[in-house]
Every structure is written in structure tokens, then in C-alpha cells.
């Protein structure tokens, strides 16, 4: 790619075009400095396709220039291609110049993601002698806001929300000096000319204070809830060590049990609250600064109900100067809850007026600023599983960095699923997975969805000619796709889950897929979700699945796990239950009348669609153990069960290696291999009757599932001679299950592959739809 042709060398001049993330990341100053250092002359300009360089001078220096272009480039730059052509020796170039940006009809350049404050900026922020001392909007070409402040390309100040701030003389000098760290840093600002903070009471009244940060820190220490305008939206902040403050936040936000993420000052503080491995430390301090799910330490001084009854806690480090200053303020609590500034199931707030209106009943104070957020982006969430960082939610820091596709794929818009929705645009072999949109169920989230599609299409200047969507006819994303009146391909949910992994890892051949998931539409009238597929990019066949269980009340069962527990018992005991069988204690709290109705529904098979869902099986077992009869958030019952199992697992062991008392039964039926959960249910009931401790039952269930699935995989390899296994679906976020499966399959000489930069949950589905639909 980087080889200079002989002809070009002879010419003593080269025309070089570079594509990728090369705007707004200090690429032009880097090229400028490189040209100067090598004594070369010419020019560089941004255009819609990236940057265009004309360079001339001695042949040896040109050689050195082209080879260092890729190897020495700035940390945030991402080069996807470089083309080098012989250039004309005009004789005019005496120096090296940076020319104004050109506009382009069909830009192929990429917008950088938002980047956490760099060490240089942090140094200035905390240096009393610096003109940016304590200035909360300090940034440079290596850090700061990008995607959240831009509305079109090229990435130049007039195309960002910084257009309303005029650079002062000092900032302007930096901006125009190619040797300065802030050369063409579009959000460049200082206390003289840039955005400012303001401090408001809950009714929006501006309150005079000499130091907004200190006022916020004091309010937080007093137990107040503060709405803080951030990079991609608002956070609601509270003292994470105060049970009272956390409780108030939960009550006001109507978020009973769902885990809350926290922000702490630095890595040292993180390790005082949680166990942090080397990989987790790298992830916490990466340029993206995601929320990292870490195992809590027992002796932590944090409020007890941050992540009630589950193992991991989400922690992130400060990623904007506002966060750094706040957590460095002597009055500020050591750990802050920093949860999305929204009402349950609504998108995160971005505008000041909007936040004052919508968060008025939650926040006691507002820490606002006057730099507009042009697109919403939540915090990303990642977890290290089987030794690799894996995104559970892909948003800030990762959007809109594309995933390069090696296989030919048409330009397409894929609309995603319903829960944890994201969409995906493929343009020129690059897959732009949108930021996390969230549950696509209400009108607010649907507006956010359509706005984000419009915004990304505008930023990419992309007009897709075809679409892909889920097969579920009632998803808002499916309806949106149908309304756009373009050629549309429906992609089966779990095939799309596999497709996402194929696209990310460039898997081309036929693969075995183990997709353990919540709900996925199929055309045979049952609900899929515990699937063993044989698939490539074009098609799939269902080789096996978890045994079907009736789902009393359909979708209602997903939020009321006790219904699944009753379904499991009913399947096991038949109609004689519950007259002759003592109800497990946890189910005795269910109202008799409700129970009766569900039993009648099961007896008559009315409104009880059959499901092979792995999530629903987890729900049923979780409820039988009394962990969760009604769930407060998606995946809660399964997370509680995972945590119980982890309590029984000795350090350094895998789930399938312990407590292997439940038989891994696989039935050979005409429609494939069925993992029979009936015998397992019987064992669970026996164990409950024998008062086996619940953590051990939970571990036995995990072990059973891992061994059963491996058994199916081994049978399928025998028959189809395929060794490559894809692990996908929401249940693969379960550490015990994922690591146990991964280990056991590898032990049996399978090659396993799963999501890393792309979530294995429904947040990654749109990439799979696009990859399959664009084939
Ligand atoms: Zn910086
Ligand atoms: Zn200034
Ligand atoms: Fe799914």
C-alpha cells in the first residue's frame, strides 16, 4: 500500500490521498511537521474524502515521508487507505502549506469519536500558571468532543456547535499555528472565548456562584442529586457512598434495582472499590474511557444498592475536564453515581431547556453549559470476558468509528431490533454501527432513532438504496424500514446475531452458531432463543435448540419470571400439579387467583406460545430459586442467577467443571437435536426439596447448560465436519456461561469467536442484518 512507484520517485513529487479518521485528530499538523523535518515542500488539505497531500523534494526524503506517514501518525488517527501517485513538479512549492478544506459531494472521510481528556490538557487544567487553569472546556487535537458536536463534514469549526464561539486572539494563534498542539482543533477554547458553565436550581433559576464546580461538589456531598451536562448528554449524579442519596435517586428516577454506574477520580480509587486486572485497567484508561463492569470488593464503602444482588459494578474514570475538576474538588465525594440523565426508557437528555423540563422532578440542581450537543451519545459499557475486552453497549468513544468489511457488501441501512437498538449504515465497505439507541418502544426513543439515522446519513452523505430489518412485524424498526419504500430484506434474528460476529471477524466459511438469547421472531409460530445454527452469510439451518417451554401470556412472561417457573413445573408434573405437590416457597407469594389463571392457560394451551429461549429458561430457574418473580430490568433474573452460581464456584474454576450433577440430555428428534431441560428441571426440584444451597443449584444449572451445548456441538462437528463456532446472543454476557462454554469448546478443539467491538446482545444485531442483507 505504501510503496512508492519508481515513476513517482523519479518525478520527485507525489500526490498522496489518505482516507480514514484523519480530520480533527492532528493529522495535518503531523504531516506539516514531518514535511518540515524532512525538508520537503508542498501542501495538504482536508476534503470530503480525507486529506490530499502534494509533496516534492529529494527522493530519499520522499521515501522516508511515505513510510513514516502511517507509522508515526497521531494516536487517534485511523488510516484505512493511502494512495500514492506521481505528482507534478510545479516548481512553485517553496514551503509546505496547509490549505483550506474543500467540500465534496460524496465524502468518504470519517468523523472521529469523542475522546477522553488527554494528559497534556489535564496538566494545563491543573497548572495555576496556565491560561486554561481550571477551565472546564479545555481540549486539543488529541482529545475532546467530536461526533457529539458535528452536524456535517468536513469536520471544520463552522460545521460544529463551536461555530457560535469566536476564537480570541490567543486561541486563534494556536488554531493557526501548525506547530501547536491545538492547530485546527475545532473545539479549541479558553476562559476568554469559549463555553462556560452555569449553576441552576431545580426550577432552572441561575444562581450566582464564583465556582460552579465547587457548588456542585458541595451539593453532591450534601446528598443532593445534580444533573450534569456532559459530552453526549446529561448525567444524574449523586454521592455513591450515601445510601440515602442513592435511594432518593432510585425513587425519583423510578429505577428500583437496575445497576447504577459510578465515576471515580482515578485508577487507584477504582481499585479500592473493585478488583481490577491488567486488561481491565487498560480498558478503564483507554482513549474511549468506557464504563467497565468490575467485580466488587467485599469491604467497599459504597452504598449497598448500587448493583443489588449481582456481582459486577460499572465504573468509569473522568473523561471531560468538568469530571476531572469535579472529582478533584476537595468537597466532592470520592465516588459519584453517574447515570444517564433520562426518565426510564426515554433517551438521554441533551439540551438545557429539555433537561430542565424533563429532569425537573429528579434533580435538585443543574450544572449546565452553553456548548450544544448535536447528537446524543451515551456512555459505552464493556467487560473483560475470556481475557478480551468486549463491548456490551457501543456508544461514546466508539461511535462512529466504522468496522472495515473485507467481503464485498452493498451500501445498505439496517434497522436493528427492538431492545438495545442500534442501526447500521454500510458505505464503501465500511460498517457504521450507530451509537446505542436503547429500547425502541416509546415515541421519544423512536424520535431519537429517526433523528440519529438522519444525522448519520447527513454526516456520511449516504443515501442507502436498500434496507434490512428483523422479521418481527411489530418492531418499530421493522415498521420504519417498511415505510421507507426501498428494497427490503428481512433477516432472522439469530442469523443476524451470527452475522454480526462474522462481519466483525471476517468469517467467510460456514460456521456453527450457538446463539443463546432472549427473544427472536421465527416464522414457525414459536419464539426462538436457544439456537444451534449452521450458517454462512446467505442462509442458515437450525440444527438444534433448547427444548420448547410454553410462555404463559407471551411477552408478559419476559417481565414476570414466575410465569416461566410455573410453566416448568407444569411441564414436569402435568395437570396433577399443584394439588399434590407442595409449591416451592418462592412461588407461594403469588396470588392464588393469578396462579390458577396461568395453570388454566397452560392446561388448555391458550396464549402460551412455545419458546426455545435461553433467557426464559434462566428466568424460570431464577424464579424457582426465589431470586426474582418479577423483573425490574431486562436480564435481571438471569444476572441474579449468575451471581448465585458464582458464589459457589471456587476461584480459577469454570462452571462446567464443578457441580456436574445434572445429566446433559440431548434428544435426537426429526427437527434436530433438542437439549432436554425436563430432566434438569426434575433435578432442580429434587435439590430444592433436599435443601441444597441455592448457589450450588444455580451452578449446577450453568454447568448443565454448558455441557449440554458442548455435547450438541460435538455431535454437529461429527456430522458436518465444522470446527468454527460463533458464540452470540444476550446470554453470552453471562461471564460464567460464556467463559465456561468458550473454555469447554476450546478444550474440545473447537475454534470459538464472539463479539468484541460489537455487542453480542441486540445492540450488535444491525451489523449482522447489514452484512447479510448487503450480500
Ligand atoms: Zn488534549
Ligand atoms: Zn480563547
Ligand atoms: Fe437477540
JSON list of C-alpha atoms in Angstrom, two decimals, residues 654-729:
[
{"chain": "A", "resi": 654, "resn": "UNK", "atom": "CA", "xyz": [-15.02, -22.97, 35.22]},
{"chain": "A", "resi": 655, "resn": "UNK", "atom": "CA", "xyz": [-18.73, -23.54, 35.74]},
{"chain": "A", "resi": 656, "resn": "UNK", "atom": "CA", "xyz": [-18.84, -26.89, 33.88]},
{"chain": "A", "resi": 657, "resn": "UNK", "atom": "CA", "xyz": [-16.00, -28.32, 35.96]},
{"chain": "A", "resi": 658, "resn": "UNK", "atom": "CA", "xyz": [-17.95, -28.16, 39.22]},
{"chain": "A", "resi": 659, "resn": "UNK", "atom": "CA", "xyz": [-21.31, -29.46, 40.32]},
{"chain": "A", "resi": 660, "resn": "UNK", "atom": "CA", "xyz": [-21.90, -31.58, 37.22]},
{"chain": "A", "resi": 661, "resn": "UNK", "atom": "CA", "xyz": [-24.77, -33.47, 38.82]},
{"chain": "A", "resi": 662, "resn": "UNK", "atom": "CA", "xyz": [-27.44, -32.70, 36.23]},
{"chain": "A", "resi": 663, "resn": "UNK", "atom": "CA", "xyz": [-27.43, -35.02, 33.21]},
{"chain": "A", "resi": 664, "resn": "UNK", "atom": "CA", "xyz": [-26.72, -33.34, 29.88]},
{"chain": "A", "resi": 665, "resn": "UNK", "atom": "CA", "xyz": [-29.52, -34.94, 27.88]},
{"chain": "A", "resi": 666, "resn": "UNK", "atom": "CA", "xyz": [-29.68, -34.40, 24.15]},
{"chain": "A", "resi": 667, "resn": "UNK", "atom": "CA", "xyz": [-32.61, -35.86, 22.26]},
{"chain": "A", "resi": 668, "resn": "UNK", "atom": "CA", "xyz": [-32.39, -36.74, 18.57]},
{"chain": "A", "resi": 669, "resn": "UNK", "atom": "CA", "xyz": [-35.68, -35.56, 17.06]},
{"chain": "A", "resi": 670, "resn": "UNK", "atom": "CA", "xyz": [-36.73, -35.21, 13.47]},
{"chain": "A", "resi": 671, "resn": "UNK", "atom": "CA", "xyz": [-36.29, -31.42, 13.61]},
{"chain": "A", "resi": 672, "resn": "UNK", "atom": "CA", "xyz": [-32.80, -31.67, 15.08]},
{"chain": "A", "resi": 673, "resn": "UNK", "atom": "CA", "xyz": [-31.06, -32.10, 18.41]},
{"chain": "A", "resi": 674, "resn": "UNK", "atom": "CA", "xyz": [-33.09, -30.97, 21.38]},
{"chain": "A", "resi": 675, "resn": "UNK", "atom": "CA", "xyz": [-31.47, -30.04, 24.67]},
{"chain": "A", "resi": 676, "resn": "UNK", "atom": "CA", "xyz": [-33.93, -31.55, 27.11]},
{"chain": "A", "resi": 677, "resn": "UNK", "atom": "CA", "xyz": [-34.49, -29.30, 30.08]},
{"chain": "A", "resi": 678, "resn": "UNK", "atom": "CA", "xyz": [-37.13, -31.57, 31.61]},
{"chain": "A", "resi": 679, "resn": "UNK", "atom": "CA", "xyz": [-34.71, -33.91, 33.39]},
{"chain": "A", "resi": 680, "resn": "UNK", "atom": "CA", "xyz": [-32.77, -30.88, 34.58]},
{"chain": "A", "resi": 681, "resn": "UNK", "atom": "CA", "xyz": [-35.94, -29.30, 35.99]},
{"chain": "A", "resi": 682, "resn": "UNK", "atom": "CA", "xyz": [-36.67, -32.52, 37.90]},
{"chain": "A", "resi": 683, "resn": "UNK", "atom": "CA", "xyz": [-33.20, -32.36, 39.43]},
{"chain": "A", "resi": 684, "resn": "UNK", "atom": "CA", "xyz": [-33.67, -28.74, 40.43]},
{"chain": "A", "resi": 685, "resn": "UNK", "atom": "CA", "xyz": [-36.93, -29.65, 42.18]},
{"chain": "A", "resi": 686, "resn": "UNK", "atom": "CA", "xyz": [-35.23, -32.59, 43.95]},
{"chain": "A", "resi": 687, "resn": "UNK", "atom": "CA", "xyz": [-32.42, -30.30, 45.05]},
{"chain": "A", "resi": 688, "resn": "UNK", "atom": "CA", "xyz": [-34.87, -27.71, 46.34]},
{"chain": "A", "resi": 689, "resn": "UNK", "atom": "CA", "xyz": [-36.65, -30.41, 48.32]},
{"chain": "A", "resi": 690, "resn": "UNK", "atom": "CA", "xyz": [-33.33, -31.66, 49.71]},
{"chain": "A", "resi": 691, "resn": "UNK", "atom": "CA", "xyz": [-32.44, -28.11, 50.69]},
{"chain": "A", "resi": 692, "resn": "UNK", "atom": "CA", "xyz": [-29.28, -27.99, 48.62]},
{"chain": "A", "resi": 693, "resn": "UNK", "atom": "CA", "xyz": [-27.93, -24.41, 48.96]},
{"chain": "A", "resi": 694, "resn": "UNK", "atom": "CA", "xyz": [-29.23, -22.21, 46.15]},
{"chain": "A", "resi": 695, "resn": "UNK", "atom": "CA", "xyz": [-25.79, -21.11, 44.89]},
{"chain": "A", "resi": 696, "resn": "UNK", "atom": "CA", "xyz": [-24.96, -24.75, 44.23]},
{"chain": "A", "resi": 697, "resn": "UNK", "atom": "CA", "xyz": [-28.21, -25.34, 42.35]},
{"chain": "A", "resi": 698, "resn": "UNK", "atom": "CA", "xyz": [-27.53, -22.21, 40.28]},
{"chain": "A", "resi": 699, "resn": "UNK", "atom": "CA", "xyz": [-24.04, -23.51, 39.48]},
{"chain": "A", "resi": 700, "resn": "UNK", "atom": "CA", "xyz": [-25.37, -26.96, 38.61]},
{"chain": "A", "resi": 701, "resn": "UNK", "atom": "CA", "xyz": [-27.74, -25.32, 36.13]},
{"chain": "A", "resi": 702, "resn": "UNK", "atom": "CA", "xyz": [-24.91, -23.36, 34.47]},
{"chain": "A", "resi": 703, "resn": "UNK", "atom": "CA", "xyz": [-22.78, -26.49, 34.33]},
{"chain": "A", "resi": 704, "resn": "UNK", "atom": "CA", "xyz": [-25.64, -28.47, 32.80]},
{"chain": "A", "resi": 705, "resn": "UNK", "atom": "CA", "xyz": [-26.20, -25.86, 30.10]},
{"chain": "A", "resi": 706, "resn": "UNK", "atom": "CA", "xyz": [-22.51, -25.67, 29.15]},
{"chain": "A", "resi": 707, "resn": "UNK", "atom": "CA", "xyz": [-22.10, -29.45, 28.98]},
{"chain": "A", "resi": 708, "resn": "UNK", "atom": "CA", "xyz": [-25.34, -29.92, 27.03]},
{"chain": "A", "resi": 709, "resn": "UNK", "atom": "CA", "xyz": [-24.42, -27.32, 24.44]},
{"chain": "A", "resi": 710, "resn": "UNK", "atom": "CA", "xyz": [-20.94, -28.74, 24.04]},
{"chain": "A", "resi": 711, "resn": "UNK", "atom": "CA", "xyz": [-22.48, -32.16, 23.52]},
{"chain": "A", "resi": 712, "resn": "UNK", "atom": "CA", "xyz": [-24.61, -30.80, 20.68]},
{"chain": "A", "resi": 713, "resn": "UNK", "atom": "CA", "xyz": [-21.60, -29.02, 19.18]},
{"chain": "A", "resi": 714, "resn": "UNK", "atom": "CA", "xyz": [-19.60, -32.26, 19.23]},
{"chain": "A", "resi": 715, "resn": "UNK", "atom": "CA", "xyz": [-22.44, -34.15, 17.52]},
{"chain": "A", "resi": 716, "resn": "UNK", "atom": "CA", "xyz": [-22.71, -31.45, 14.89]},
{"chain": "A", "resi": 717, "resn": "UNK", "atom": "CA", "xyz": [-18.98, -31.48, 14.19]},
{"chain": "A", "resi": 718, "resn": "UNK", "atom": "CA", "xyz": [-19.20, -35.22, 13.69]},
{"chain": "A", "resi": 719, "resn": "UNK", "atom": "CA", "xyz": [-21.94, -34.75, 11.12]},
{"chain": "A", "resi": 720, "resn": "UNK", "atom": "CA", "xyz": [-20.90, -31.55, 9.34]},
{"chain": "A", "resi": 721, "resn": "UNK", "atom": "CA", "xyz": [-17.16, -31.52, 9.93]},
{"chain": "A", "resi": 722, "resn": "UNK", "atom": "CA", "xyz": [-17.12, -27.89, 11.03]},
{"chain": "A", "resi": 723, "resn": "UNK", "atom": "CA", "xyz": [-14.86, -26.60, 13.74]},
{"chain": "A", "resi": 724, "resn": "UNK", "atom": "CA", "xyz": [-15.58, -22.87, 13.77]},
{"chain": "A", "resi": 725, "resn": "UNK", "atom": "CA", "xyz": [-18.12, -21.90, 16.44]},
{"chain": "A", "resi": 726, "resn": "UNK", "atom": "CA", "xyz": [-19.70, -18.49, 16.85]},
{"chain": "A", "resi": 727, "resn": "UNK", "atom": "CA", "xyz": [-20.94, -17.58, 20.33]},
{"chain": "A", "resi": 728, "resn": "UNK", "atom": "CA", "xyz": [-23.62, -14.89, 20.31]},
{"chain": "A", "resi": 729, "resn": "UNK", "atom": "CA", "xyz": [-26.85, -13.65, 21.87]}
]
